[in-house]
Short mmCIF file of C-alpha atoms in Angstrom, two decimals:
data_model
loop_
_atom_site.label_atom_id
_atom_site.label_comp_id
_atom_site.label_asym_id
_atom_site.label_seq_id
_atom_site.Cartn_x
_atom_site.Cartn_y
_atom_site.Cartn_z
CA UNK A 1 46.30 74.32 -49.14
CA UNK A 2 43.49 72.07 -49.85
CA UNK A 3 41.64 69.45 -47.32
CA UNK A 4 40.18 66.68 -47.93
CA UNK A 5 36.80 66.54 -46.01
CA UNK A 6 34.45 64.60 -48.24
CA UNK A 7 35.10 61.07 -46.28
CA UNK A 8 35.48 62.25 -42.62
CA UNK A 9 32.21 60.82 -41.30
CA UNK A 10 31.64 64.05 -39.39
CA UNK A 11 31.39 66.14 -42.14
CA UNK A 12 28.11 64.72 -43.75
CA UNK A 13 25.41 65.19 -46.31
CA UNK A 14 23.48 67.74 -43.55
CA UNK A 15 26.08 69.67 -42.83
CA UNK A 16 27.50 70.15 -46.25
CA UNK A 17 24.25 71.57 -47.01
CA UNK A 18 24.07 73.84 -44.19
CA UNK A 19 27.64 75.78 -45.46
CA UNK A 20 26.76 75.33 -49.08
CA UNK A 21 23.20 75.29 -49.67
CA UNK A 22 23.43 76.54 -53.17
CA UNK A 23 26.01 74.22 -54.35
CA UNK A 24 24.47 70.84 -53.12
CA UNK A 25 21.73 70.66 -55.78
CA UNK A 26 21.20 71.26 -59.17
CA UNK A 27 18.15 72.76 -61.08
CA UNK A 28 16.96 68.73 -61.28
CA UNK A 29 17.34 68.26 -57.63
CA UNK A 30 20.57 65.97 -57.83
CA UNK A 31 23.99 66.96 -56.33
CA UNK A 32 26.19 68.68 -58.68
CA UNK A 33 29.45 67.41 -60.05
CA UNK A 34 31.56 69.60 -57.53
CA UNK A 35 34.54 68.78 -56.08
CA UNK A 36 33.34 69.47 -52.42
CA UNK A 37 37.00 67.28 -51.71
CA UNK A 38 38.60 70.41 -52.81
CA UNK A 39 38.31 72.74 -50.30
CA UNK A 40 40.53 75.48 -49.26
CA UNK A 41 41.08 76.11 -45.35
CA UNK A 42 40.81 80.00 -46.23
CA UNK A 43 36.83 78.95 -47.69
CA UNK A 44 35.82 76.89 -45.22
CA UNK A 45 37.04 79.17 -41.95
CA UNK A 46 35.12 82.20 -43.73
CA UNK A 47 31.88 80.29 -44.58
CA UNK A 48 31.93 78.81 -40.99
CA UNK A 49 32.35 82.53 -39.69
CA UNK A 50 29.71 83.49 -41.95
CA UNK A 51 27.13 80.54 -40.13
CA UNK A 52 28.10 81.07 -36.55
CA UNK A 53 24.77 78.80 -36.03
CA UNK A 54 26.50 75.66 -37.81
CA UNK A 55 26.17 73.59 -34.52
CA UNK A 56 22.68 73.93 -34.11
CA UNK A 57 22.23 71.84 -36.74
CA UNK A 58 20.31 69.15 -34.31
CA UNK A 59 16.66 70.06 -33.63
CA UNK A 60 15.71 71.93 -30.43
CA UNK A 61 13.17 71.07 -28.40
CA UNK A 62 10.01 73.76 -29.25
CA UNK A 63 7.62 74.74 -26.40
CA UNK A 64 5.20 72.59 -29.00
CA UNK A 65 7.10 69.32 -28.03
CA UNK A 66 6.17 70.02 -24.26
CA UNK A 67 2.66 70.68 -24.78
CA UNK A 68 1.65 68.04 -25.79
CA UNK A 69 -0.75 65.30 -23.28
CA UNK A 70 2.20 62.73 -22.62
CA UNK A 71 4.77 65.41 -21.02
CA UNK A 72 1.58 67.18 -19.43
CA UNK A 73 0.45 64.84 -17.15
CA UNK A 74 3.64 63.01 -16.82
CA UNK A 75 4.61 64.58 -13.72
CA UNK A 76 1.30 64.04 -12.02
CA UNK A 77 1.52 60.33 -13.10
CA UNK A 78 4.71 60.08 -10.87
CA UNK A 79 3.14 61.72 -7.88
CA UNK A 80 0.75 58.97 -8.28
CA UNK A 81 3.24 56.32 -8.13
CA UNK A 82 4.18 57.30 -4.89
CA UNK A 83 0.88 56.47 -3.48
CA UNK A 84 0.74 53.08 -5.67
CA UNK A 85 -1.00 54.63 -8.59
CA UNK A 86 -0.66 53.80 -12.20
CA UNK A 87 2.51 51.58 -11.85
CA UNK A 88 4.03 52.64 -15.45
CA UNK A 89 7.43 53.45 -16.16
CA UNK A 90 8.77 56.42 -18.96
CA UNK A 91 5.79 59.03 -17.63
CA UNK A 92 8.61 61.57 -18.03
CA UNK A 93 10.13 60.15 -21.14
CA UNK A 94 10.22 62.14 -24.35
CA UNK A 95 7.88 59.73 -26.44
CA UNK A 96 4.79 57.84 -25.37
CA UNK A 97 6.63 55.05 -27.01
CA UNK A 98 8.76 54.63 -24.00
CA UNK A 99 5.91 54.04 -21.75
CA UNK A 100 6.20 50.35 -20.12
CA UNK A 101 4.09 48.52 -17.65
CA UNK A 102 6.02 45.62 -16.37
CA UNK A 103 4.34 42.87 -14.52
CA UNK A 104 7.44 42.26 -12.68
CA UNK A 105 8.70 45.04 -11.51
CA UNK A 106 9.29 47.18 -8.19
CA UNK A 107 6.31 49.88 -8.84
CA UNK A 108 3.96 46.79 -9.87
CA UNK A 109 4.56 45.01 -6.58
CA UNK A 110 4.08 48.03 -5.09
CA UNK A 111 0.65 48.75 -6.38
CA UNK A 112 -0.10 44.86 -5.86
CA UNK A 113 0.91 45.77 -1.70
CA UNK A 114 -1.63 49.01 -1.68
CA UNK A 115 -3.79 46.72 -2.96
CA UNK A 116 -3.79 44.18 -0.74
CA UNK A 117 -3.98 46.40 2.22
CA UNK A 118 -6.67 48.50 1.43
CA UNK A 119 -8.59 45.20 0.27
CA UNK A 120 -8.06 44.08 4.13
CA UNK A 121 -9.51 47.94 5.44
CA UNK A 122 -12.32 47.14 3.18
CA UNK A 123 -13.37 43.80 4.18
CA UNK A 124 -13.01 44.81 7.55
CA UNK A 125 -15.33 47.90 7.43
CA UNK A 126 -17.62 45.64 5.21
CA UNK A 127 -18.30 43.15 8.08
CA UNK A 128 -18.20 45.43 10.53
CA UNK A 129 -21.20 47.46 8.50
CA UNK A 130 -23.41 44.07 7.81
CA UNK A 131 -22.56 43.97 12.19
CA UNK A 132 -23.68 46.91 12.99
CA UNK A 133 -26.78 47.41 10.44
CA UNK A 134 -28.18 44.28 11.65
CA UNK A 135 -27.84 45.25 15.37
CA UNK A 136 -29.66 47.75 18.07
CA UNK A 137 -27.06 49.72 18.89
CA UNK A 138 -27.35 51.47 15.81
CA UNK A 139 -29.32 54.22 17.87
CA UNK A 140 -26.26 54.79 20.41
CA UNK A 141 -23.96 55.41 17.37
CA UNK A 142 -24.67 57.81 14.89
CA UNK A 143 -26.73 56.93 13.05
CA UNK A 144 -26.12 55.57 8.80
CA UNK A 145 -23.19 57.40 8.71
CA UNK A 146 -20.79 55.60 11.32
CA UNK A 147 -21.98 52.52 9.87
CA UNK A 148 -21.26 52.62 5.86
CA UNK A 149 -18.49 55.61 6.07
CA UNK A 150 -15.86 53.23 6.57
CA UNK A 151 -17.11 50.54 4.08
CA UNK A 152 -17.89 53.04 1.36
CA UNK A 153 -14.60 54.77 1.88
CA UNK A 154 -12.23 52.26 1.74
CA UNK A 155 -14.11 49.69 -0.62
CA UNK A 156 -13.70 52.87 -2.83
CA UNK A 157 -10.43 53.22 -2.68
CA UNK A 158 -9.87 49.63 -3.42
CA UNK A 159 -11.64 49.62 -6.42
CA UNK A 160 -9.78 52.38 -7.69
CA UNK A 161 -6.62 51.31 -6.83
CA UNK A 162 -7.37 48.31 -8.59
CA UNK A 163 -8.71 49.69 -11.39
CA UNK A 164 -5.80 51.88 -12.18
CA UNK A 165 -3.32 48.95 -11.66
CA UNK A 166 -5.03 46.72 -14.53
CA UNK A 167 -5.16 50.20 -16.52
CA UNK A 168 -1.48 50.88 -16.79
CA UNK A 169 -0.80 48.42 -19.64
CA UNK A 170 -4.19 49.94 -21.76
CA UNK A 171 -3.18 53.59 -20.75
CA UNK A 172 0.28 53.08 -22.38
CA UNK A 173 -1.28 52.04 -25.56
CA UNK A 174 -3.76 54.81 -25.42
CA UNK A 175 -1.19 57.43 -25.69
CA UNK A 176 0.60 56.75 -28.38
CA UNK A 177 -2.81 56.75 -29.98
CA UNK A 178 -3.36 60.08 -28.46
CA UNK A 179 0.00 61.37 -29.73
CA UNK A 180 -0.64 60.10 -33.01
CA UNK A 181 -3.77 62.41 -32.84
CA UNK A 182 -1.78 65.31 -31.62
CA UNK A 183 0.72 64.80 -34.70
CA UNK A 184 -1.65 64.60 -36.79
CA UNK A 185 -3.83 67.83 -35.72
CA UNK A 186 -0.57 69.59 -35.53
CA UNK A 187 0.13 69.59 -39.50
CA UNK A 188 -3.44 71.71 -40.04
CA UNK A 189 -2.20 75.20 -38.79
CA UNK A 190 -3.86 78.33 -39.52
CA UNK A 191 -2.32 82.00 -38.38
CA UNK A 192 0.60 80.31 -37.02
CA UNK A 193 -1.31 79.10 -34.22
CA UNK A 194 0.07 77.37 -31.21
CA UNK A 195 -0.57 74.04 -29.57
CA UNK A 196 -2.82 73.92 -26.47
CA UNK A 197 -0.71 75.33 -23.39
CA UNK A 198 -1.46 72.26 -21.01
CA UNK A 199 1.35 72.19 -18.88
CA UNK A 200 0.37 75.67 -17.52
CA UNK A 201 -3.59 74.45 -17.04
CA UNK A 202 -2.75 70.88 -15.80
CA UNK A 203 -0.03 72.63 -12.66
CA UNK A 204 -2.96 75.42 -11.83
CA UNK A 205 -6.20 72.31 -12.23
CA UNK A 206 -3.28 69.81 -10.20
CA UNK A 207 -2.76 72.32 -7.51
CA UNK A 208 -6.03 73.65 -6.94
CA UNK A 209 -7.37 70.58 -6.47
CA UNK A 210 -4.56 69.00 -4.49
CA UNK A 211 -4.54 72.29 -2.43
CA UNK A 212 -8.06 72.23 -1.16
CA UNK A 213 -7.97 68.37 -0.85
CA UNK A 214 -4.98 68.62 2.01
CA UNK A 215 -6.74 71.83 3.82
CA UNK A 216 -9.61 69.45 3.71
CA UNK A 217 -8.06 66.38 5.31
CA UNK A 218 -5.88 68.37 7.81
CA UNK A 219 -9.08 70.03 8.80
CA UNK A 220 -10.77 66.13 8.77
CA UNK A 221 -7.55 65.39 11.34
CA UNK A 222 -7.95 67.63 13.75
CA UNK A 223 -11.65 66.76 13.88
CA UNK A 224 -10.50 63.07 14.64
CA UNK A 225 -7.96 63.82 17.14
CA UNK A 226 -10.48 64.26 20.09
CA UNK A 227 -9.48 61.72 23.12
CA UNK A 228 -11.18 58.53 23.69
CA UNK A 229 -12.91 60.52 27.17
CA UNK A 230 -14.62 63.31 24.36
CA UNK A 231 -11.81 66.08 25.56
CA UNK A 232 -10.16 68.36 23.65
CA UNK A 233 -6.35 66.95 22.26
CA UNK A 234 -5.00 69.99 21.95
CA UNK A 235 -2.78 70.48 24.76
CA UNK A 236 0.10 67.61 25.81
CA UNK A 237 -0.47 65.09 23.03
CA UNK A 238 2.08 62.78 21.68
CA UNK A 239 2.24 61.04 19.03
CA UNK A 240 1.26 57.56 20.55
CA UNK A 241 -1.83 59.97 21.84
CA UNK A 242 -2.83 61.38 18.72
CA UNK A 243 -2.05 58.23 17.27
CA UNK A 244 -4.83 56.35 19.21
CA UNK A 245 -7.37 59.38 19.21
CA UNK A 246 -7.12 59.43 16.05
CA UNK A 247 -7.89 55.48 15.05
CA UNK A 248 -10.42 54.89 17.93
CA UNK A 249 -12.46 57.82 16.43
CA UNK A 250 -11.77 57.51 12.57
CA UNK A 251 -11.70 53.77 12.17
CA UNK A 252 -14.42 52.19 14.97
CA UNK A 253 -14.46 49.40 12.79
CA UNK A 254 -11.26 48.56 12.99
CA UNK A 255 -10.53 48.69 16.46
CA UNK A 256 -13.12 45.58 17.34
CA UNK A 257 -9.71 43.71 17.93
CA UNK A 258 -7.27 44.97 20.76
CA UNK A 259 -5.41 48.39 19.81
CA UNK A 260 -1.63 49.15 19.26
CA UNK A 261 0.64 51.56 18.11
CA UNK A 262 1.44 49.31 15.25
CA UNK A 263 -2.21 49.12 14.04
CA UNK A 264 -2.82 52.90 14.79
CA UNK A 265 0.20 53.85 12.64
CA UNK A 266 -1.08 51.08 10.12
CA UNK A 267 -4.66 52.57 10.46
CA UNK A 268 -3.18 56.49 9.75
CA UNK A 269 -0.90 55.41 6.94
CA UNK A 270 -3.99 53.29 4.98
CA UNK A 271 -6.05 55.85 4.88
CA UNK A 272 -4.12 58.59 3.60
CA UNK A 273 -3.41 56.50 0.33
CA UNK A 274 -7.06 55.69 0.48
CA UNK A 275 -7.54 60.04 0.36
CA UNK A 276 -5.05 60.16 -1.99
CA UNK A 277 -6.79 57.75 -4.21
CA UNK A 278 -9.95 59.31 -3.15
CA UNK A 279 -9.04 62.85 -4.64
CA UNK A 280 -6.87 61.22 -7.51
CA UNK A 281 -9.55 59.80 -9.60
CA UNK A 282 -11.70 63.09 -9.86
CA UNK A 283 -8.41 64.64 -10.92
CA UNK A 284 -7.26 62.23 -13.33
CA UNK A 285 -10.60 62.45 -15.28
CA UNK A 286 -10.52 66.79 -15.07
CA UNK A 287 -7.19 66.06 -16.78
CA UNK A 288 -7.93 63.74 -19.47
CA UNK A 289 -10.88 65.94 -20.09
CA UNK A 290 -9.14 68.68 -20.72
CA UNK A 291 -6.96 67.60 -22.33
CA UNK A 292 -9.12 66.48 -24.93
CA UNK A 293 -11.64 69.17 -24.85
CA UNK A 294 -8.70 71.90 -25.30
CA UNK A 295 -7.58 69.40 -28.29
CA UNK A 296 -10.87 70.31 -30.09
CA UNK A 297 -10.87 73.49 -29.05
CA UNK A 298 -7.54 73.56 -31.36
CA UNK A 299 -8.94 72.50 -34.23
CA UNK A 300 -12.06 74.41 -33.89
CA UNK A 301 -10.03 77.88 -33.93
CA UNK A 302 -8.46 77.19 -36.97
CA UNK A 303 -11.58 76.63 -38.85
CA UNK A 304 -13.28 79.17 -37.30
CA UNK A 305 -10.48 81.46 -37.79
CA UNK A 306 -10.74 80.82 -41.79
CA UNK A 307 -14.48 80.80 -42.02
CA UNK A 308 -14.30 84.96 -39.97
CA UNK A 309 -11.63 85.41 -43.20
CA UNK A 310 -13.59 84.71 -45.66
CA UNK A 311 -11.64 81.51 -46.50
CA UNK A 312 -13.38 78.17 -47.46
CA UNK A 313 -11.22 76.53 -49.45
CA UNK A 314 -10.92 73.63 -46.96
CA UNK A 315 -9.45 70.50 -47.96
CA UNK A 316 -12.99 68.89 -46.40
CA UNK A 317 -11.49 65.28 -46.49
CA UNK A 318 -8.76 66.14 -44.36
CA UNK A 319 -10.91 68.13 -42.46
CA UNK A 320 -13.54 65.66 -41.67
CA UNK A 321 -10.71 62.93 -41.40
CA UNK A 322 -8.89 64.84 -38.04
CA UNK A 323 -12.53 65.13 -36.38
CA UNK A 324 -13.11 61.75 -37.26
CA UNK A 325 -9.92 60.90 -35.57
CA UNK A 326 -10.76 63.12 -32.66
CA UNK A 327 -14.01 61.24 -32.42
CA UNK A 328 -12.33 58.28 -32.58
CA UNK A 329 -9.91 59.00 -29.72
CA UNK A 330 -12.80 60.13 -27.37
CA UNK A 331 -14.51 56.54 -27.68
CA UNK A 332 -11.40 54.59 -27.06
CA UNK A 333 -10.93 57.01 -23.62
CA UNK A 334 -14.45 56.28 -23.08
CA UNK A 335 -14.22 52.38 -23.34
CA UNK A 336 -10.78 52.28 -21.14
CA UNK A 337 -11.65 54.98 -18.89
CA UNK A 338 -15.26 54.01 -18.27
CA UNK A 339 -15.14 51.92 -14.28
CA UNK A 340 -13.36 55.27 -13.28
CA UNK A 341 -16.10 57.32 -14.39
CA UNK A 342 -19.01 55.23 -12.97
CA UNK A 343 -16.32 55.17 -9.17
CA UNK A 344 -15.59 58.70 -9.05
CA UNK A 345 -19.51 59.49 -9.37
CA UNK A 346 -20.90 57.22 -7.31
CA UNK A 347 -18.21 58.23 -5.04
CA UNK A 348 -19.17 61.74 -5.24
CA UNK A 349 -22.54 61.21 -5.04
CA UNK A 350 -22.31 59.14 -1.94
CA UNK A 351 -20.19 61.58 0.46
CA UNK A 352 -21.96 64.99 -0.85
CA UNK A 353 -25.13 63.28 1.08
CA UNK A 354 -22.78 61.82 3.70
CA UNK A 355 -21.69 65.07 4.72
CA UNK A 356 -24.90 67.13 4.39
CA UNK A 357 -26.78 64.34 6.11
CA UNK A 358 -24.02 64.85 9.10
CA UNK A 359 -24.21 68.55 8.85
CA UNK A 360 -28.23 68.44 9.11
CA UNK A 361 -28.31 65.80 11.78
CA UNK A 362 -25.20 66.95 14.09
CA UNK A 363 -25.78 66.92 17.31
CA UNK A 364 -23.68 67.91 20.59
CA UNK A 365 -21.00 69.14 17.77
CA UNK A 366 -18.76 71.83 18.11
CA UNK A 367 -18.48 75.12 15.94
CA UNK A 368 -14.84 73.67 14.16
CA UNK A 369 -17.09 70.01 13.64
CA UNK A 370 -19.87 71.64 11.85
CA UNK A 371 -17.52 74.05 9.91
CA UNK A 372 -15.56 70.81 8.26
CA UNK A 373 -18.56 69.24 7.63
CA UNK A 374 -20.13 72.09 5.43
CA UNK A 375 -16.44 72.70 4.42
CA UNK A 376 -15.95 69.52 2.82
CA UNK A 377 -19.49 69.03 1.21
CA UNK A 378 -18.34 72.25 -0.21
CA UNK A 379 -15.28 70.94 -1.77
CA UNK A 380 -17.01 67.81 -3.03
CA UNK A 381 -19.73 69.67 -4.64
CA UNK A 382 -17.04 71.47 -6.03
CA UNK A 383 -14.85 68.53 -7.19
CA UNK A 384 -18.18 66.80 -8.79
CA UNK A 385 -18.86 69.99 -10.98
CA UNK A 386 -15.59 70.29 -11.86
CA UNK A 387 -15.51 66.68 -12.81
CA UNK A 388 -18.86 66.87 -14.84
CA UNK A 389 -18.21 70.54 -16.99
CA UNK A 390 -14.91 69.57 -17.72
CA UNK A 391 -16.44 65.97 -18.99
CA UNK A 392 -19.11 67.94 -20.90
CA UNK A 393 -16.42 70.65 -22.70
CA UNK A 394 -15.96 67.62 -24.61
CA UNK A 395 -19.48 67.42 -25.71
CA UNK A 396 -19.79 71.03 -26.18
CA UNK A 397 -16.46 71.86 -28.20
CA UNK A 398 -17.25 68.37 -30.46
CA UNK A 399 -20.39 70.81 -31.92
CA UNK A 400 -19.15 74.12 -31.96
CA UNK A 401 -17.96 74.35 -35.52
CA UNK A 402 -21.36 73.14 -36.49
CA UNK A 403 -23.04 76.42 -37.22
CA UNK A 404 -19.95 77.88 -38.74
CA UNK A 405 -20.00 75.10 -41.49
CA UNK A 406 -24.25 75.14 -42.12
CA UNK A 407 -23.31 78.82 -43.03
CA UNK A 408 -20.48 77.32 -45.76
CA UNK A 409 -21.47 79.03 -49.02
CA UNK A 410 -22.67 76.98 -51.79
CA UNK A 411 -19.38 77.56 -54.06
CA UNK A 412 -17.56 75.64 -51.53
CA UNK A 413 -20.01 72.78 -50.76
CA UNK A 414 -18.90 69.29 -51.33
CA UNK A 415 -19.76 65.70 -50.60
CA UNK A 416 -17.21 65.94 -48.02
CA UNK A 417 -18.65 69.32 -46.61
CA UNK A 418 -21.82 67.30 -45.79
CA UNK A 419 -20.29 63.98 -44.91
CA UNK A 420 -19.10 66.19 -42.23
CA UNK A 421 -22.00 67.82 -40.98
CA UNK A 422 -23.77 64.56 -40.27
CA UNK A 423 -21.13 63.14 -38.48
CA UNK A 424 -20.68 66.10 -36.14
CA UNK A 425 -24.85 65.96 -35.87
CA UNK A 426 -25.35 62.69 -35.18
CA UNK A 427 -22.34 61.04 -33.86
CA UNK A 428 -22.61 61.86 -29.64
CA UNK A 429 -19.45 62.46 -29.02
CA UNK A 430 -18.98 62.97 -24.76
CA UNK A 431 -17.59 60.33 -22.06
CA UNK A 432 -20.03 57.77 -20.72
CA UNK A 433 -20.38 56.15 -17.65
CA UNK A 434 -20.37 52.19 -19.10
CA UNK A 435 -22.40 53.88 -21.42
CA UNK A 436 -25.45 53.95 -18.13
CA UNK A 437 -25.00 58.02 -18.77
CA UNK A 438 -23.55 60.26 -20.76
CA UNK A 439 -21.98 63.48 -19.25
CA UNK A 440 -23.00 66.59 -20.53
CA UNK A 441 -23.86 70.00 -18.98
CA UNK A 442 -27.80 68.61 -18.31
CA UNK A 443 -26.01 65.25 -16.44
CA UNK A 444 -25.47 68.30 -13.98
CA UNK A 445 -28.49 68.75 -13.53
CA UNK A 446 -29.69 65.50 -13.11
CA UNK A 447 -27.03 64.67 -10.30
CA UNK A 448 -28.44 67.68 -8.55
CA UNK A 449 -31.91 66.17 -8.81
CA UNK A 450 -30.75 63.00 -7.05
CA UNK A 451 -28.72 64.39 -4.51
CA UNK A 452 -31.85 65.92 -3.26
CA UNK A 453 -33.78 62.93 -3.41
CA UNK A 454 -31.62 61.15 -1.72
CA UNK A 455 -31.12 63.11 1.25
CA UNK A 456 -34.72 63.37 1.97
CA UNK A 457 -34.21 59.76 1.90
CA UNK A 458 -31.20 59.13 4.08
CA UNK A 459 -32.48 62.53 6.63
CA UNK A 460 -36.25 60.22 7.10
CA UNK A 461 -34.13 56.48 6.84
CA UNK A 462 -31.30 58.03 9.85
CA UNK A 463 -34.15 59.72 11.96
CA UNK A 464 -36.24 56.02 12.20
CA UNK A 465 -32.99 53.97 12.98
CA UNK A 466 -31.86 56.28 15.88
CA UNK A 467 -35.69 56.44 17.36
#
């Protein structure tokens, strides 16, 4: 019995091939004159039975295709949308393609309501800090800190939260340059290496940071739940209690107007997105860091791993054309990312001498006050360095092939060898602040040199106001 299969629409050019593989072209690459609408049911059971794999004739997902940046950071993305962050939809799609900002849309008024609310916190502390700067009971308060903590705080997280809103629509462009890149990298493969595993680093970097970030701000709330009479909360609060013990202490500035529960909860609810925000911007730029410094890192092993072989027979241009790319990617970061470089270091900078100007200058405090204080310059410290090295790995990886390809031999030097060279010599390739500063490993260094200047500074500037 013979079937006729040729016109059923299911059984197409692909899977033809896939049965008969050696009768679908000829020696000139054309389909042969056979008649595949002859077919016996006895031959096409025992070829089927013979490719018990038939149906995976659709492409599986590899562990490449979640590896790369867009499915990396997707999930963080959404956390931030809970907080009002990056209001972009399709952070878990499959393609960066399928990333949308929309103007008009629940997630964009969303952000726009954050927005607004934290813009209120920070006029607020703003007035109150112009009050209380320009008065004499500076000396009964304490000192610098209770008067710009507030302002600096929240104006802070304002900025950022509007800065990430009016970056959604540039951020979805950005990565389908950026998976362009990745496509493009991923064709020049040497010893059957792998993509970058960033899923795995961006879930340990995300909850490391996250982790000590919450131990930090639980320990920051039970420093701020001390009554309004200075004794300890501990024992037979309530909510309405903690509520108010908490806002009186945390948020003077706010509570110039007559208190309520409504305000207090208003007061506890702002600033937690203002945290979030807070703690989200030095984590953003560890990730996009990383991810482009691991990205190099990538293409540096393969030609590193052919130059230890003994193999130089690069195609240069193509060579020279994906670090060219690469280059190219890390200035178009730079240019969109560049207000949340210059916020998250001043930022930094600001509350590592905030806290070590409170941990200096404490008085009357108790053992678990000074402990948070030293604890959380600790973790800011920690969060700036973080923030800078993983900034400079871009710097750093961008010139590591460089002494690999000086020792090229001369058989295999080209035009495009040294076209090359220069451009990895010359072009600085590393993520600027609005191009004020560049961030490299001796940026460290220099933010080191500051902080110190600064709290000699603020220590001789608090001591004169409260004398």
């Amino acid at each position: 019995m013979l079937l006729q299969i040729s016109k059923s629409p299911r059984f197409d050019k692909k899977l033809r091939s896939k049965i008969w593989p050696e009768m679908m072209m000829d020696e000139d690459n054309h389909e042969p004159d056979f008649p595949l609408h002859l077919i016996s049911r006895s031959m096409l059971l025992d070829t089927i039975s013979r490719n018990s794999d038939i149906k995976t004739i659709k492409k599986k997902p590899t562990i490449d295709d979640f590896e790369y940046f867009h499915k990396a950071i997707g999930p963080i993305i959404e956390i931030a949308n809970i907080f009002g962050i990056f209001p972009i939809y399709g952070s878990r799609s499959p393609s960066p393609s399928m990333l949308s900002f929309k103007m008009r849309s629940f997630k964009s008024y969303y952000a726009i309501a954050v927005c607004v609310i934290l813009g209120i916190f920070s006029f607020i502390s703003i007035v109150h800090m112009m009050t209380v700067l320009q008065s004499s009971v500076l000396s009964l308060q304490e000192g610098i800190s209770a008067a710009t903590a507030g302002a600096v705080f929240y104006s802070d997280s304002f900025i950022g939260a509007v800065i990430f809103y009016f970056l959604s629509p540039k951020w979805t462009k950005l990565q389908q340059e950026w998976r362009l890149m990745e496509q493009q990298l991923d064709s020049y493969k040497e010893n059957n290496s792998t993509c970058p595993p960033l899923r795995r680093k961006f879930t340990i970097i995300t909850f490391i940071v996250l982790f000590f970030a919450i131990i930090e701000h639980i320990m920051s709330l039970i420093v701020n739940c001390t009554q309004i009479d200075g004794q300890s909360s501990s024992s037979n609060m309530t909510f309405e209690r903690y509520i108010e013990a908490y806002t009186v202490k945390s948020h003077g500035f706010i509570i110039s107007i007559d208190y309520s529960l409504g305000l207090g909860i208003v007061c506890f609810i702002a600033s937690k997105f203002a945290t979030f925000i807070w703690n989200f911007t030095d984590l953003f730029l560890i990730l996009v860091s990383t991810g482009i410094a691991e990205r190099y890192k990538y293409l540096n092993k393969n030609v590193l791993s052919s130059i230890e072989n003994k193999k130089f027979d690069f195609n240069w241009l193509d060579l020279r054309e994906k670090y060219a790319m690469l280059s190219s990617l890390v200035k178009e970061v730079d240019s969109v990312l560049a207000p949340v470089i210059v916020l998250s270091f001043f930022n930094n900078l600001y509350f590592i001498c905030l806290q070590l100007l409170n941990g200096l200058s404490s008085n009357e405090k108790t053992a678990f006050d000074i402990l948070y204080l030293f604890g959380s310059f600790i973790f800011l410290v920690g969060r700036t360095v973080a923030v800078t090295l993983s900034a400079a790995r871009i710097y750093d990886q961008s010139r590591m092939v460089l002494p690999a390809i000086f020792n090229c031999p001369a058989s295999s030097y080209n035009i495009e060898t040294e076209r090359l060279q220069h451009q990895l010599s010359t072009d600085e390739i590393a993520l600027t602040g609005m191009k004020f500063f560049s961030i490299t490993r001796n940026f460290m260094l220099a933010v080191a040199g500051a902080i110190v200047t600064y709290e000699v500074v603020l220590l001789q500037f608090n001591a004169s106001m409260k004398s």
